[in-house]
Short mmCIF file of C-alpha atoms in Angstrom, two decimals:
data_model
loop_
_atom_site.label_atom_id
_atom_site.label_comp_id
_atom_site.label_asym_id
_atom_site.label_seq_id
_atom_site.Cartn_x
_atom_site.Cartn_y
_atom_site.Cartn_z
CA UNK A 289 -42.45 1.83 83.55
CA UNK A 290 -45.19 0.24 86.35
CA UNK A 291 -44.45 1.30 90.19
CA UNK A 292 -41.88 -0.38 91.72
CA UNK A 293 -44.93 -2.07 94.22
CA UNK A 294 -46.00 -3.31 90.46
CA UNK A 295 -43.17 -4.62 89.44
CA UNK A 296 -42.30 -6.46 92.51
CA UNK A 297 -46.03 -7.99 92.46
CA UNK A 298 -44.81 -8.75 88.61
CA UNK A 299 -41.96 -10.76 89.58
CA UNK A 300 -42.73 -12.74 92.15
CA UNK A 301 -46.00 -14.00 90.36
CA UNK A 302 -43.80 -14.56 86.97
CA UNK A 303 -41.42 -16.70 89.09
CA UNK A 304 -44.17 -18.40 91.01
CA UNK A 305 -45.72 -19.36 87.32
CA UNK A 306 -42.46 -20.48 86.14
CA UNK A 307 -41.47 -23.04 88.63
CA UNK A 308 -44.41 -24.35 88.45
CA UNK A 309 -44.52 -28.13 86.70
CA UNK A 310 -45.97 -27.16 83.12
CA UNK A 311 -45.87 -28.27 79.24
CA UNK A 312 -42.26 -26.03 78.78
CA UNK A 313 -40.79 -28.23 81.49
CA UNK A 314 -42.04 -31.09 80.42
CA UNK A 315 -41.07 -30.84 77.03
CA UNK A 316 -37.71 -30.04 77.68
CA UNK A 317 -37.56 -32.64 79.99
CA UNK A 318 -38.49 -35.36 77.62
CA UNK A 319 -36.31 -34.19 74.85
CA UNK A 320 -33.35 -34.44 77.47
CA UNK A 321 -34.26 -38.43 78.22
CA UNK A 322 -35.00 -39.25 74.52
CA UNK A 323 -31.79 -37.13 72.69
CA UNK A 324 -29.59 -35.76 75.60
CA UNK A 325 -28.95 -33.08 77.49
CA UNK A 326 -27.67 -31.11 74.17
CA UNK A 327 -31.28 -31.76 72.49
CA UNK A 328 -33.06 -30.45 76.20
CA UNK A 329 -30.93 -27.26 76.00
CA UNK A 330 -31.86 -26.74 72.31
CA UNK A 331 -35.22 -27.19 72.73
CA UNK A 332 -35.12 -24.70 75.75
CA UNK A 333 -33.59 -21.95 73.37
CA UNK A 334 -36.36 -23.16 70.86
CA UNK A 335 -39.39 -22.34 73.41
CA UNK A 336 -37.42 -19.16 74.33
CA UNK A 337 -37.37 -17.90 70.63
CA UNK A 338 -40.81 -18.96 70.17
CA UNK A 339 -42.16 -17.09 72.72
CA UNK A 340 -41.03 -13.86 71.31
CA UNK A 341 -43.27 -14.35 68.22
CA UNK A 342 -46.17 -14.53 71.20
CA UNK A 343 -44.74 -11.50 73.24
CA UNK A 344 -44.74 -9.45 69.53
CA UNK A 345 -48.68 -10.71 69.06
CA UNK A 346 -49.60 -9.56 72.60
CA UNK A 347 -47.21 -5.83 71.80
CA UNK A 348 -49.49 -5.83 68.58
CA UNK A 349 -52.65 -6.84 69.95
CA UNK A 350 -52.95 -10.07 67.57
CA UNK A 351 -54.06 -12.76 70.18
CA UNK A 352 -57.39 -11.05 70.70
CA UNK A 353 -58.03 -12.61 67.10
CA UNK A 354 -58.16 -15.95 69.56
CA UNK A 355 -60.76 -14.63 71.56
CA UNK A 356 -62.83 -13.41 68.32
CA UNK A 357 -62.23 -15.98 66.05
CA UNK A 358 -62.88 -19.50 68.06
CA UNK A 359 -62.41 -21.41 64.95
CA UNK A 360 -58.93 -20.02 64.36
CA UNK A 361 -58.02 -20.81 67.80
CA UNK A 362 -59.34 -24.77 67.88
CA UNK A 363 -57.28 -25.20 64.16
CA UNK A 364 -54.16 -24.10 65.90
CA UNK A 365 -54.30 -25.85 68.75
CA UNK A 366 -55.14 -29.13 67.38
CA UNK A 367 -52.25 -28.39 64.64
CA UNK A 368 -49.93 -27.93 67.39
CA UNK A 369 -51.48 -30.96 69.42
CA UNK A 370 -51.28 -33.24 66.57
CA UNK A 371 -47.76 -32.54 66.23
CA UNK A 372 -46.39 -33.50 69.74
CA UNK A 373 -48.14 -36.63 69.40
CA UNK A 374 -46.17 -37.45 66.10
CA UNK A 375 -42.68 -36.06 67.72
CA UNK A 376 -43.55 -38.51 70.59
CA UNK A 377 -44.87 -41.37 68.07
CA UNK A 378 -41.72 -40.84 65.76
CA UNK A 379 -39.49 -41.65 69.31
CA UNK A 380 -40.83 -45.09 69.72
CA UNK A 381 -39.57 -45.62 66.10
CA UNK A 382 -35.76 -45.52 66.80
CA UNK A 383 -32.95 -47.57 66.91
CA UNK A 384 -34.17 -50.74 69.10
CA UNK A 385 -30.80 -52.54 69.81
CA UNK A 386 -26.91 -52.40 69.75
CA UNK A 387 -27.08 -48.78 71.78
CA UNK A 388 -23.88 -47.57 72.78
CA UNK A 389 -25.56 -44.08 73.41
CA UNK A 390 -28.45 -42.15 74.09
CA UNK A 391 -30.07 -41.47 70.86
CA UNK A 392 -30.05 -38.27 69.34
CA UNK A 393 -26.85 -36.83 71.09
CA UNK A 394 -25.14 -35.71 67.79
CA UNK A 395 -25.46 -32.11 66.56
CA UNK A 396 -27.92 -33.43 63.90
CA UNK A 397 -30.75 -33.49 66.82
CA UNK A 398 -29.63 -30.46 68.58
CA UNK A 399 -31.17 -28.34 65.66
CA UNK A 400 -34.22 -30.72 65.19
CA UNK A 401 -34.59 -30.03 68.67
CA UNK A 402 -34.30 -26.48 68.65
CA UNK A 403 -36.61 -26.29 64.83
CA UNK A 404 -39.26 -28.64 67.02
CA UNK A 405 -40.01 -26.94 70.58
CA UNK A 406 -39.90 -23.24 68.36
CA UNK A 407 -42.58 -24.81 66.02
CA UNK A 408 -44.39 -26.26 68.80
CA UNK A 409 -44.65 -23.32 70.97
CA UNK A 410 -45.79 -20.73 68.37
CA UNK A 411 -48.47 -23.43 67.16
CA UNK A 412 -49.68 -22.94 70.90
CA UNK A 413 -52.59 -20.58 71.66
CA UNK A 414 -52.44 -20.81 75.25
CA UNK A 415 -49.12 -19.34 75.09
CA UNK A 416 -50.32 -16.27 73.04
CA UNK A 417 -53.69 -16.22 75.49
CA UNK A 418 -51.37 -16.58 78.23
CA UNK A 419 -49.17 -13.04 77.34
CA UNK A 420 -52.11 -11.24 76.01
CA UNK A 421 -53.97 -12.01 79.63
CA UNK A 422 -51.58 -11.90 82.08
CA UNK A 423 -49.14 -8.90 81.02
CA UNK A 424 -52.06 -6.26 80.71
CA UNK A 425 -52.45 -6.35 84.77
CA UNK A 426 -48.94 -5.10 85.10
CA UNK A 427 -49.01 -2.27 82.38
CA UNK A 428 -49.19 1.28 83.54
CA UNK A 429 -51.14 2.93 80.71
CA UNK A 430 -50.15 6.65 82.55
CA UNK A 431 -46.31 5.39 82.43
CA UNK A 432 -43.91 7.48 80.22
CA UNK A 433 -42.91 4.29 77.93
CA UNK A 434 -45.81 3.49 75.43
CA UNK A 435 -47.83 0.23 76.70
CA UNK A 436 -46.72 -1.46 73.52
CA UNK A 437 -42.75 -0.87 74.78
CA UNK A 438 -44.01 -1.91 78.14
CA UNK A 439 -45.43 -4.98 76.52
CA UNK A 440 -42.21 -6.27 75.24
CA UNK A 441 -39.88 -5.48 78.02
CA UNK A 442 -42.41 -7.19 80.58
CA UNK A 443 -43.06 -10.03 78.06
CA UNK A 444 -38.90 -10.27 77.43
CA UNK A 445 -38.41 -10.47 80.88
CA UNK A 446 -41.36 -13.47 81.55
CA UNK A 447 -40.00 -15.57 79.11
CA UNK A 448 -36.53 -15.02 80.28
CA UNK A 449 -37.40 -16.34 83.62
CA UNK A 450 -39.44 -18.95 82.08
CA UNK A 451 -36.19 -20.45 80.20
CA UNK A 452 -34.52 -20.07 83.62
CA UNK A 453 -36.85 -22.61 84.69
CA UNK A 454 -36.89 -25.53 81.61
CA UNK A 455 -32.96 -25.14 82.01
CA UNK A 456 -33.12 -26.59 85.70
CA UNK A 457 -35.49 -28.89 84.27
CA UNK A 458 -32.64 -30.43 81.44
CA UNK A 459 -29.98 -30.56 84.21
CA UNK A 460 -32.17 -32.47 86.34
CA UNK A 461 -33.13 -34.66 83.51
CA UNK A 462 -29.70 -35.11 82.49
CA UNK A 463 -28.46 -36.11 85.88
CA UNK A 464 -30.81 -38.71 85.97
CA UNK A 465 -29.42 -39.66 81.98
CA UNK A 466 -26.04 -39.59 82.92
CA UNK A 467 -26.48 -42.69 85.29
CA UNK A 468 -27.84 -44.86 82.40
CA UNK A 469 -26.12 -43.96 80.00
CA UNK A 470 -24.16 -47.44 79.91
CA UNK A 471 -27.61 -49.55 80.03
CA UNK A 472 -29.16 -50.42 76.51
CA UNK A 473 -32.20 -51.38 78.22
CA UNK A 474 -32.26 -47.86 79.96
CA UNK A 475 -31.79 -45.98 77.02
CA UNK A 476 -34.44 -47.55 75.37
CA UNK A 477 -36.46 -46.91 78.65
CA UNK A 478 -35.95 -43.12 79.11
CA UNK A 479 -36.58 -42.80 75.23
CA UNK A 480 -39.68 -44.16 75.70
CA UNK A 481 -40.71 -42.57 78.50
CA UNK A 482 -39.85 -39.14 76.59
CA UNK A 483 -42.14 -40.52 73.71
CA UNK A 484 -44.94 -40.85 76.12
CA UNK A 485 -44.48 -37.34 77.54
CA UNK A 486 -44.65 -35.67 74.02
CA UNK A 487 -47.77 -37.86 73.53
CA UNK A 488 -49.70 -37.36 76.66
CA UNK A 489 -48.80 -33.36 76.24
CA UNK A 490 -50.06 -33.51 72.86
CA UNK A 491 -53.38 -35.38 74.05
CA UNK A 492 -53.85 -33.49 77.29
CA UNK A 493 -53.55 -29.86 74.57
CA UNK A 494 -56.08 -31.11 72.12
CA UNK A 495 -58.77 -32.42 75.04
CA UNK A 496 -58.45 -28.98 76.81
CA UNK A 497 -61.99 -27.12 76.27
CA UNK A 498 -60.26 -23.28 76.41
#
């Protein structure tokens, strides 16, 4: 494995990157307001598993394709774009009045939640670019575990950290849930406002340049 200088340098920038406000959070966030706090923790899990399909690209050396093939790289981003808007579109369609609950809080929407944010993170490029660039400065080619080994251990432990951080995200979400749950006109706020954060995250993806 790296140095331990390395790997200290590794964690504190992983944890610096993971607390930061990004997409993840977001996400997870909005799920929470729209479904409850049961649909936030299942779409955590589903951006955890779906970053292990991007940690096995980066082990294999797949998401250079991204960097050769630009056209393969704009299809799947505005694939995965396109289908945040709809999540967030399909939101504004739901039940309107008589709401005794926040929508979505059965177990039904805890696995639509979890098939969703999996879908939606390995349709992301940036989170393939985003393993493939970053975990190369912290592998020790000289090391006595093969880089590829390194790869997945250092990628493992990034997107374990990164959960740790969408997870604090749903509890804070669902703390602020919890409070409305007894107002119709709330619910039908916070589902809204969820809606609009799956949109504007789908937008904001598909008008990035790189």
């Amino acid at each position: 494995m790296p140095s331990a200088e390395l790997l200290i340098s590794f964690f504190i920038t992983t944890t610096l990157f993971a607390y930061m406000p990004g997409p993840a959070m977001l996400y997870a966030a909005a799920q929470t307001m729209a479904r409850g706090r049961r649909a936030g923790f299942m779409a955590a899990l589903g951006i955890h598993l779906g970053c292990y399909v991007h940690v096995a690209a980066a082990a294999a050396g797949l998401s250079i394709l991204f960097h050769a093939v630009p056209v393969l790289y704009m299809a799947v981003k505005l694939i995965g774009a396109a289908y945040l808007v709809w999540l967030g579109i399909s939101l504004f369609r739901g039940k309107q009045e008589g709401e005794t609950t926040l929508p979505g809080t059965e177990p039904k929407s805890g696995r639509r939640a979890l098939f969703e944010s999996f879908m939606i993170d390995v349709l992301n490029p940036k989170t393939a670019i985003f393993f493939f660039a970053f975990l190369p400065q912290f592998i020790d080619a000289s090391a006595a575990f093969p880089v590829w080994l390194q790869f997945v251990i250092l990628g493992t432990i990034v997107n374990v950290i990164f959960s740790s951080a969408d997870i604090v995200c749903v509890f804070l979400a669902g703390a602020v849930i919890g409070r409305l749950r007894r107002s119709t006109s709330a619910q039908r706020l916070v589902r809204r406002l969820g809606g609009a954060t799956l949109v504007g995250l789908g937008a904001h993806l598909a008008l990035q340049r790189s």
